[in-house]
Amino acid sequence: MAKIILVSKHVNATSWQLAQALKSQQHEVVLLTSHGEVPPEDTTGIEFMGYFKSWSVLEGFRIIPGLFGLHPQILHVLLDEDQMNPAQMILSTFAKSHPSCVLTTSLLNIRRGLSRRNPVRYLVEESDIITCPTVEALGQLRGLNVRSPRQGRGILPPVLDLKSDFAITAFQEDIEEQFFHALEARPYVVIPFRETHFDPEAENFVRIRTLAQKYKVVLWGSYSHWSLRDRKKFAAWMDEFQCGHNWTVTGSLSPQAGRQLLEKSTAVMLAGQGFTPIEMTDFYMKAIHSHAVLILDSKQSSVHSDLWKNTVNCWILNHDHIHADLVKLLSKPHLRVPESLSEQLAEDRHLIDSSLNELNRLYNRALNHLR
């Protein structure tokens, strides 16, 4: 198989899981990252290089002789956002000029857009292989002046690592026990909560209110950064619609409390929130481990799209009319679904491996063109 240098500014769940997944596909993997970054587990089979302190032009030039002395066949640049630093530019430029190296770019989130002032645009145009997490993101690459007529493009969402799990320990604080005791009275729906202030016209708050008219709503997060005025206005607004007794905010929870929150929930509502593909994948892993029922919108379900089947193992609301679909969903007598994705994945690994198999196909095709 191929010798791959995976370039990532941080060692996080995304970069480490991709390195592990590539290793499991029998590739030789070098993970090149920032000085001081620490791998989350044993690096056996992965060469770990924590080199860059500032990701400067000078650091980029200094590492090139040693790096390409390793004779890599693939330089794979992993970008969490659509922006680059100087060292990444130097490495990708050198890889592109190297006749026996395939330049691969994984662009995990297009936030700012690929305008002519964004150097990521030119990286995309020069790369031999481009991957994005969704079909929609790949569509945003249309119209670019791609240099290679053989450029390979594919879908590669952040890797789902089903071996990781929440820590299972006793509660650390009595307050968490009291919190869950108070939730036992009736079914509840969890909504991740990261609103910066209260806006009664905002769609997220309208959805919270709509849900609270049937189920208790648990806002997973904190509003301690809100002004006291905003907190009082939010409480009064919920009271006005006769659901003031039907919501609560968790505040900071330990990992084990977070797992129990999801395990005991009726559903977890993600629809309508602008999570990145990395954040969505993190929620997916939490939900799978907790056997939680997810309520997604059609944009969110495009991340790991092979996994999700509306009304079968989750609920999917149309992104263009989420509120109308939510009202229809809440008219149902319950939110249970007939299949558990957790059990399905335990029996059928190809649902997760398919995107990595596609990446391997793109690798092999690009390497064959170099020979």
GROMACS .gro file of C-alpha atoms in nm:
model
  371
    1MET     CA    1   0.000   0.000   0.000
    2ALA     CA    2   0.101   0.369  -0.005
    3LYS     CA    3   0.324   0.579   0.221
    4ILE     CA    4   0.107   0.874   0.328
    5ILE     CA    5   0.202   1.195   0.507
    6LEU     CA    6  -0.112   1.330   0.674
    7VAL     CA    7  -0.077   1.702   0.751
    8SER     CA    8  -0.306   1.836   1.025
    9LYS     CA    9  -0.262   2.142   1.246
   10HIS     CA   10  -0.413   1.963   1.546
   11VAL     CA   11  -0.437   1.608   1.671
   12ASN     CA   12  -0.809   1.586   1.732
   13ALA     CA   13  -1.074   1.320   1.687
   14THR     CA   14  -1.089   1.385   1.312
   15SER     CA   15  -0.718   1.373   1.226
   16TRP     CA   16  -0.634   1.086   1.463
   17GLN     CA   17  -0.924   0.870   1.351
   18LEU     CA   18  -0.834   0.927   0.985
   19ALA     CA   19  -0.472   0.829   1.058
   20GLN     CA   20  -0.592   0.515   1.239
   21ALA     CA   21  -0.833   0.431   0.959
   22LEU     CA   22  -0.561   0.468   0.694
   23LYS     CA   23  -0.330   0.248   0.902
   24SER     CA   24  -0.602  -0.018   0.926
   25GLN     CA   25  -0.616  -0.013   0.544
   26GLN     CA   26  -0.248  -0.122   0.548
   27HIS     CA   27  -0.102   0.218   0.452
   28GLU     CA   28   0.219   0.354   0.607
   29VAL     CA   29   0.108   0.673   0.784
   30VAL     CA   30   0.313   0.971   0.903
   31LEU     CA   31   0.106   1.225   1.101
   32LEU     CA   32   0.269   1.569   1.073
   33THR     CA   33   0.129   1.819   1.321
   34SER     CA   34   0.204   2.101   1.567
   35HIS     CA   35   0.476   2.091   1.831
   36GLY     CA   36   0.325   1.997   2.168
   37GLU     CA   37   0.032   1.803   2.024
   38VAL     CA   38  -0.014   1.467   2.198
   39PRO     CA   39  -0.163   1.155   2.038
   40PRO     CA   40  -0.467   1.028   2.232
   41GLU     CA   41  -0.338   0.671   2.242
   42ASP     CA   42  -0.053   0.442   2.145
   43THR     CA   43   0.104   0.545   1.812
   44THR     CA   44   0.208   0.192   1.708
   45GLY     CA   45   0.198   0.176   1.330
   46ILE     CA   46   0.177   0.556   1.291
   47GLU     CA   47   0.490   0.774   1.273
   48PHE     CA   48   0.408   1.081   1.482
   49MET     CA   49   0.587   1.411   1.404
   50GLY     CA   50   0.496   1.709   1.625
   51TYR     CA   51   0.712   1.963   1.445
   52PHE     CA   52   0.550   2.298   1.369
   53LYS     CA   53   0.556   2.573   1.632
   54SER     CA   54   0.416   2.856   1.421
   55TRP     CA   55   0.346   2.695   1.080
   56SER     CA   56   0.561   2.963   0.919
   57VAL     CA   57   0.718   2.976   0.572
   58LEU     CA   58   1.060   2.915   0.726
   59GLU     CA   59   0.943   2.604   0.913
   60GLY     CA   60   0.784   2.477   0.594
   61PHE     CA   61   1.109   2.509   0.395
   62ARG     CA   62   1.318   2.359   0.676
   63ILE     CA   63   1.121   2.036   0.702
   64ILE     CA   64   1.094   1.966   0.329
   65PRO     CA   65   1.433   1.786   0.282
   66GLY     CA   66   1.369   1.544   0.570
   67LEU     CA   67   1.003   1.499   0.486
   68PHE     CA   68   1.051   1.411   0.123
   69GLY     CA   69   1.353   1.200   0.218
   70LEU     CA   70   1.085   0.962   0.346
   71HIS     CA   71   0.974   0.919  -0.019
   72PRO     CA   72   0.601   0.970   0.041
   73GLN     CA   73   0.364   0.867  -0.235
   74ILE     CA   74   0.080   1.082  -0.101
   75LEU     CA   75   0.075   1.414   0.086
   76HIS     CA   76  -0.273   1.447   0.238
   77VAL     CA   77  -0.360   1.794   0.374
   78LEU     CA   78  -0.650   1.792   0.621
   79LEU     CA   79  -0.826   2.130   0.656
   80ASP     CA   80  -1.092   2.169   0.926
   81GLU     CA   81  -1.189   2.505   0.771
   82ASP     CA   82  -1.140   2.673   0.432
   83GLN     CA   83  -0.822   2.857   0.532
   84MET     CA   84  -0.451   2.776   0.513
   85ASN     CA   85  -0.133   2.876   0.694
   86PRO     CA   86   0.203   2.949   0.523
   87ALA     CA   87   0.362   2.610   0.603
   88GLN     CA   88   0.067   2.423   0.452
   89MET     CA   89   0.108   2.632   0.136
   90ILE     CA   90   0.480   2.546   0.113
   91LEU     CA   91   0.424   2.173   0.169
   92SER     CA   92   0.142   2.148  -0.084
   93THR     CA   93   0.337   2.347  -0.345
   94PHE     CA   94   0.640   2.120  -0.306
   95ALA     CA   95   0.425   1.806  -0.319
   96LYS     CA   96   0.262   1.924  -0.641
   97SER     CA   97   0.604   1.986  -0.799
   98HIS     CA   98   0.726   1.639  -0.694
   99PRO     CA   99   0.670   1.401  -0.989
  100SER     CA  100   0.608   1.092  -0.775
  101CYS     CA  101   0.376   1.241  -0.509
  102VAL     CA  102  -0.003   1.268  -0.512
  103LEU     CA  103  -0.138   1.587  -0.351
  104THR     CA  104  -0.466   1.517  -0.167
  105THR     CA  105  -0.680   1.775   0.012
  106SER     CA  106  -0.966   1.701   0.250
  107LEU     CA  107  -1.177   2.013   0.299
  108LEU     CA  108  -1.406   1.944   0.595
  109ASN     CA  109  -1.598   2.272   0.610
  110ILE     CA  110  -1.649   2.554   0.359
  111ARG     CA  111  -1.737   2.852   0.576
  112ARG     CA  112  -1.589   3.160   0.409
  113GLY     CA  113  -1.617   3.046   0.046
  114LEU     CA  114  -1.352   2.982  -0.219
  115SER     CA  115  -1.308   3.333  -0.359
  116ARG     CA  116  -0.997   3.432  -0.557
  117ARG     CA  117  -0.855   3.592  -0.242
  118ASN     CA  118  -0.866   3.260  -0.056
  119PRO     CA  119  -0.550   3.049  -0.110
  120VAL     CA  120  -0.751   2.732  -0.044
  121ARG     CA  121  -0.910   2.789  -0.386
  122TYR     CA  122  -0.572   2.742  -0.554
  123LEU     CA  123  -0.491   2.437  -0.340
  124VAL     CA  124  -0.818   2.281  -0.457
  125GLU     CA  125  -0.739   2.365  -0.819
  126GLU     CA  126  -0.390   2.210  -0.797
  127SER     CA  127  -0.477   1.896  -0.598
  128ASP     CA  128  -0.481   1.552  -0.757
  129ILE     CA  129  -0.755   1.439  -0.516
  130ILE     CA  130  -1.018   1.647  -0.337
  131THR     CA  131  -1.258   1.516  -0.074
  132CYS     CA  132  -1.546   1.694   0.098
  133PRO     CA  133  -1.784   1.565   0.367
  134THR     CA  134  -2.103   1.596   0.161
  135VAL     CA  135  -2.228   1.606  -0.198
  136GLU     CA  136  -2.344   1.964  -0.138
  137ALA     CA  137  -1.991   2.070  -0.037
  138LEU     CA  138  -1.847   1.904  -0.348
  139GLY     CA  139  -2.098   2.104  -0.552
  140GLN     CA  140  -1.941   2.426  -0.425
  141LEU     CA  141  -1.622   2.333  -0.614
  142ARG     CA  142  -1.795   2.368  -0.953
  143GLY     CA  143  -1.649   2.633  -1.180
  144LEU     CA  144  -1.296   2.626  -1.037
  145ASN     CA  145  -1.006   2.623  -1.283
  146VAL     CA  146  -0.883   2.270  -1.206
  147ARG     CA  147  -0.536   2.208  -1.350
  148SER     CA  148  -0.557   1.830  -1.381
  149PRO     CA  149  -0.821   1.676  -1.608
  150ARG     CA  150  -0.785   1.360  -1.398
  151GLN     CA  151  -0.856   1.521  -1.060
  152GLY     CA  152  -1.036   1.270  -0.839
  153ARG     CA  153  -1.321   1.389  -0.619
  154GLY     CA  154  -1.500   1.197  -0.348
  155ILE     CA  155  -1.702   1.210  -0.028
  156LEU     CA  156  -1.502   1.169   0.294
  157PRO     CA  157  -1.690   1.276   0.609
  158PRO     CA  158  -1.507   1.288   0.943
  159VAL     CA  159  -1.436   0.930   1.049
  160LEU     CA  160  -1.680   0.767   1.290
  161ASP     CA  161  -1.480   0.598   1.565
  162LEU     CA  162  -1.715   0.351   1.730
  163LYS     CA  163  -1.439   0.217   1.953
  164SER     CA  164  -1.430   0.539   2.154
  165ASP     CA  165  -1.693   0.584   2.421
  166PHE     CA  166  -1.803   0.806   2.707
  167ALA     CA  167  -1.629   0.732   3.032
  168ILE     CA  168  -1.845   0.516   3.255
  169THR     CA  169  -1.796   0.622   3.615
  170ALA     CA  170  -2.007   0.736   3.903
  171PHE     CA  171  -2.137   1.091   3.906
  172GLN     CA  172  -1.883   1.339   4.033
  173GLU     CA  173  -2.130   1.582   4.183
  174ASP     CA  174  -2.448   1.543   4.383
  175ILE     CA  175  -2.602   1.820   4.173
  176GLU     CA  176  -2.597   1.590   3.867
  177GLU     CA  177  -2.787   1.319   4.055
  178GLN     CA  178  -3.046   1.576   4.161
  179PHE     CA  179  -3.074   1.700   3.803
  180PHE     CA  180  -3.153   1.353   3.664
  181HIS     CA  181  -3.392   1.278   3.949
  182ALA     CA  182  -3.591   1.588   3.849
  183LEU     CA  183  -3.607   1.465   3.486
  184GLU     CA  184  -3.762   1.128   3.572
  185ALA     CA  185  -4.119   1.259   3.586
  186ARG     CA  186  -4.188   1.277   3.209
  187PRO     CA  187  -4.037   1.218   2.862
  188TYR     CA  188  -3.790   1.480   2.745
  189VAL     CA  189  -3.619   1.591   2.424
  190VAL     CA  190  -3.259   1.712   2.432
  191ILE     CA  191  -3.152   2.014   2.225
  192PRO     CA  192  -2.784   2.119   2.212
  193PHE     CA  193  -2.788   2.481   2.323
  194ARG     CA  194  -2.531   2.742   2.225
  195GLU     CA  195  -2.738   3.056   2.173
  196THR     CA  196  -2.552   3.381   2.249
  197HIS     CA  197  -2.865   3.576   2.350
  198PHE     CA  198  -3.245   3.555   2.350
  199ASP     CA  199  -3.430   3.647   2.031
  200PRO     CA  200  -3.801   3.553   2.028
  201GLU     CA  201  -3.808   3.582   1.648
  202ALA     CA  202  -3.519   3.339   1.593
  203GLU     CA  203  -3.618   3.003   1.445
  204ASN     CA  204  -3.420   2.808   1.705
  205PHE     CA  205  -3.624   2.959   1.989
  206VAL     CA  206  -3.952   2.903   1.802
  207ARG     CA  207  -3.856   2.535   1.768
  208ILE     CA  208  -3.771   2.512   2.139
  209ARG     CA  209  -4.110   2.656   2.225
  210THR     CA  210  -4.291   2.426   1.980
  211LEU     CA  211  -4.125   2.116   2.128
  212ALA     CA  212  -4.193   2.233   2.484
  213GLN     CA  213  -4.565   2.243   2.411
  214LYS     CA  214  -4.560   1.860   2.399
  215TYR     CA  215  -4.237   1.736   2.562
  216LYS     CA  216  -4.012   1.859   2.835
  217VAL     CA  217  -3.716   2.027   2.663
  218VAL     CA  218  -3.366   1.989   2.806
  219LEU     CA  219  -3.130   2.253   2.668
  220TRP     CA  220  -2.788   2.085   2.669
  221GLY     CA  221  -2.553   2.373   2.739
  222SER     CA  222  -2.546   2.693   2.937
  223TYR     CA  223  -2.684   3.044   2.927
  224SER     CA  224  -2.471   3.177   3.212
  225HIS     CA  225  -2.314   3.422   2.964
  226TRP     CA  226  -2.656   3.581   2.897
  227SER     CA  227  -2.756   3.899   3.071
  228LEU     CA  228  -3.002   3.861   3.359
  229ARG     CA  229  -3.251   4.062   3.151
  230ASP     CA  230  -3.233   3.809   2.864
  231ARG     CA  231  -3.280   3.515   3.099
  232LYS     CA  232  -3.589   3.674   3.254
  233LYS     CA  233  -3.730   3.759   2.910
  234PHE     CA  234  -3.680   3.400   2.790
  235ALA     CA  235  -3.853   3.257   3.099
  236ALA     CA  236  -4.143   3.503   3.065
  237TRP     CA  237  -4.177   3.423   2.693
  238MET     CA  238  -4.201   3.050   2.765
  239ASP     CA  239  -4.457   3.122   3.039
  240GLU     CA  240  -4.662   3.324   2.791
  241PHE     CA  241  -4.705   3.012   2.575
  242GLN     CA  242  -4.795   2.788   2.872
  243CYS     CA  243  -4.471   2.593   2.868
  244GLY     CA  244  -4.275   2.769   3.139
  245HIS     CA  245  -4.270   2.449   3.346
  246ASN     CA  246  -4.151   2.240   3.054
  247TRP     CA  247  -3.789   2.337   2.996
  248THR     CA  248  -3.456   2.335   3.176
  249VAL     CA  249  -3.090   2.417   3.102
  250THR     CA  250  -2.827   2.160   3.197
  251GLY     CA  251  -2.526   2.384   3.250
  252SER     CA  252  -2.191   2.205   3.237
  253LEU     CA  253  -2.221   1.825   3.257
  254SER     CA  254  -1.952   1.560   3.301
  255PRO     CA  255  -1.908   1.314   3.008
  256GLN     CA  256  -2.087   1.036   3.195
  257ALA     CA  257  -2.377   1.266   3.276
  258GLY     CA  258  -2.392   1.366   2.908
  259ARG     CA  259  -2.422   1.002   2.812
  260GLN     CA  260  -2.700   0.938   3.063
  261LEU     CA  261  -2.881   1.249   2.940
  262LEU     CA  262  -2.892   1.104   2.588
  263GLU     CA  263  -2.967   0.746   2.698
  264LYS     CA  264  -3.277   0.844   2.891
  265SER     CA  265  -3.406   1.095   2.634
  266THR     CA  266  -3.704   1.047   2.406
  267ALA     CA  267  -3.506   1.209   2.123
  268VAL     CA  268  -3.218   1.447   2.048
  269MET     CA  269  -3.313   1.740   1.826
  270LEU     CA  270  -3.029   1.865   1.603
  271ALA     CA  271  -3.239   1.990   1.309
  272GLY     CA  272  -3.196   2.354   1.216
  273GLN     CA  273  -2.866   2.411   1.392
  274GLY     CA  274  -2.560   2.506   1.187
  275PHE     CA  275  -2.316   2.243   1.303
  276THR     CA  276  -2.001   2.172   1.102
  277PRO     CA  277  -1.949   1.819   0.964
  278ILE     CA  278  -1.697   1.755   1.243
  279GLU     CA  279  -1.950   1.864   1.508
  280MET     CA  280  -2.223   1.654   1.343
  281THR     CA  281  -2.000   1.347   1.346
  282ASP     CA  282  -1.929   1.401   1.715
  283PHE     CA  283  -2.303   1.414   1.788
  284TYR     CA  284  -2.356   1.102   1.576
  285MET     CA  285  -2.098   0.909   1.780
  286LYS     CA  286  -2.257   1.021   2.107
  287ALA     CA  287  -2.603   0.924   1.984
  288ILE     CA  288  -2.489   0.585   1.855
  289HIS     CA  289  -2.317   0.500   2.183
  290SER     CA  290  -2.624   0.614   2.378
  291HIS     CA  291  -2.885   0.448   2.151
  292ALA     CA  292  -3.052   0.790   2.121
  293VAL     CA  293  -3.313   0.876   1.855
  294LEU     CA  294  -3.198   1.170   1.641
  295ILE     CA  295  -3.412   1.439   1.478
  296LEU     CA  296  -3.206   1.575   1.187
  297ASP     CA  297  -3.266   1.806   0.895
  298SER     CA  298  -3.197   1.703   0.535
  299LYS     CA  299  -2.870   1.899   0.521
  300GLN     CA  300  -2.734   1.737   0.836
  301SER     CA  301  -2.827   1.387   0.721
  302SER     CA  302  -2.605   1.436   0.413
  303VAL     CA  303  -2.304   1.388   0.647
  304HIS     CA  304  -2.260   1.008   0.656
  305SER     CA  305  -2.569   0.990   0.437
  306ASP     CA  306  -2.550   0.609   0.407
  307LEU     CA  307  -2.633   0.579   0.776
  308TRP     CA  308  -2.962   0.764   0.798
  309LYS     CA  309  -3.305   0.636   0.696
  310ASN     CA  310  -3.598   0.862   0.775
  311THR     CA  311  -3.868   0.699   0.994
  312VAL     CA  312  -3.650   0.384   1.017
  313ASN     CA  313  -3.356   0.477   1.243
  314CYS     CA  314  -3.407   0.856   1.281
  315TRP     CA  315  -3.637   1.143   1.187
  316ILE     CA  316  -3.534   1.374   0.901
  317LEU     CA  317  -3.703   1.713   0.854
  318ASN     CA  318  -3.681   1.900   0.524
  319HIS     CA  319  -3.426   2.180   0.570
  320ASP     CA  320  -3.642   2.422   0.368
  321HIS     CA  321  -3.946   2.389   0.596
  322ILE     CA  322  -3.822   2.250   0.926
  323HIS     CA  323  -4.094   2.405   1.139
  324ALA     CA  324  -4.382   2.262   0.932
  325ASP     CA  325  -4.222   1.916   0.938
  326LEU     CA  326  -4.160   1.945   1.313
  327VAL     CA  327  -4.526   2.021   1.377
  328LYS     CA  328  -4.623   1.710   1.175
  329LEU     CA  329  -4.371   1.500   1.367
  330LEU     CA  330  -4.507   1.617   1.701
  331SER     CA  331  -4.858   1.510   1.598
  332LYS     CA  332  -4.737   1.148   1.617
  333PRO     CA  333  -4.814   0.960   1.939
  334HIS     CA  334  -4.443   0.892   2.005
  335LEU     CA  335  -4.095   0.945   1.859
  336ARG     CA  336  -3.973   0.586   1.865
  337VAL     CA  337  -3.820   0.439   1.547
  338PRO     CA  338  -3.824   0.069   1.452
  339GLU     CA  339  -3.447   0.019   1.408
  340SER     CA  340  -3.143   0.102   1.620
  341LEU     CA  341  -2.848   0.235   1.424
  342SER     CA  342  -2.616   0.111   1.698
  343GLU     CA  343  -2.725  -0.249   1.643
  344GLN     CA  344  -2.719  -0.211   1.266
  345LEU     CA  345  -2.358  -0.084   1.267
  346ALA     CA  346  -2.249  -0.370   1.492
  347GLU     CA  347  -2.366  -0.611   1.221
  348ASP     CA  348  -2.277  -0.413   0.908
  349ARG     CA  349  -1.935  -0.239   0.906
  350HIS     CA  350  -1.948  -0.147   0.534
  351LEU     CA  351  -2.173   0.150   0.618
  352ILE     CA  352  -1.870   0.313   0.783
  353ASP     CA  353  -1.594   0.168   0.564
  354SER     CA  354  -1.747   0.269   0.229
  355SER     CA  355  -1.606   0.626   0.230
  356LEU     CA  356  -1.257   0.498   0.318
  357ASN     CA  357  -1.282   0.242   0.039
  358GLU     CA  358  -1.368   0.525  -0.199
  359LEU     CA  359  -1.062   0.721  -0.077
  360ASN     CA  360  -0.844   0.415  -0.143
  361ARG     CA  361  -0.985   0.392  -0.494
  362LEU     CA  362  -0.896   0.759  -0.557
  363TYR     CA  363  -0.546   0.704  -0.415
  364ASN     CA  364  -0.484   0.403  -0.639
  365ARG     CA  365  -0.613   0.573  -0.952
  366ALA     CA  366  -0.395   0.881  -0.893
  367LEU     CA  367  -0.086   0.669  -0.819
  368ASN     CA  368  -0.141   0.465  -1.136
  369HIS     CA  369  -0.141   0.785  -1.342
  370LEU     CA  370   0.201   0.877  -1.197
  371ARG     CA  371   0.362   0.546  -1.292
   0.00000   0.00000   0.00000
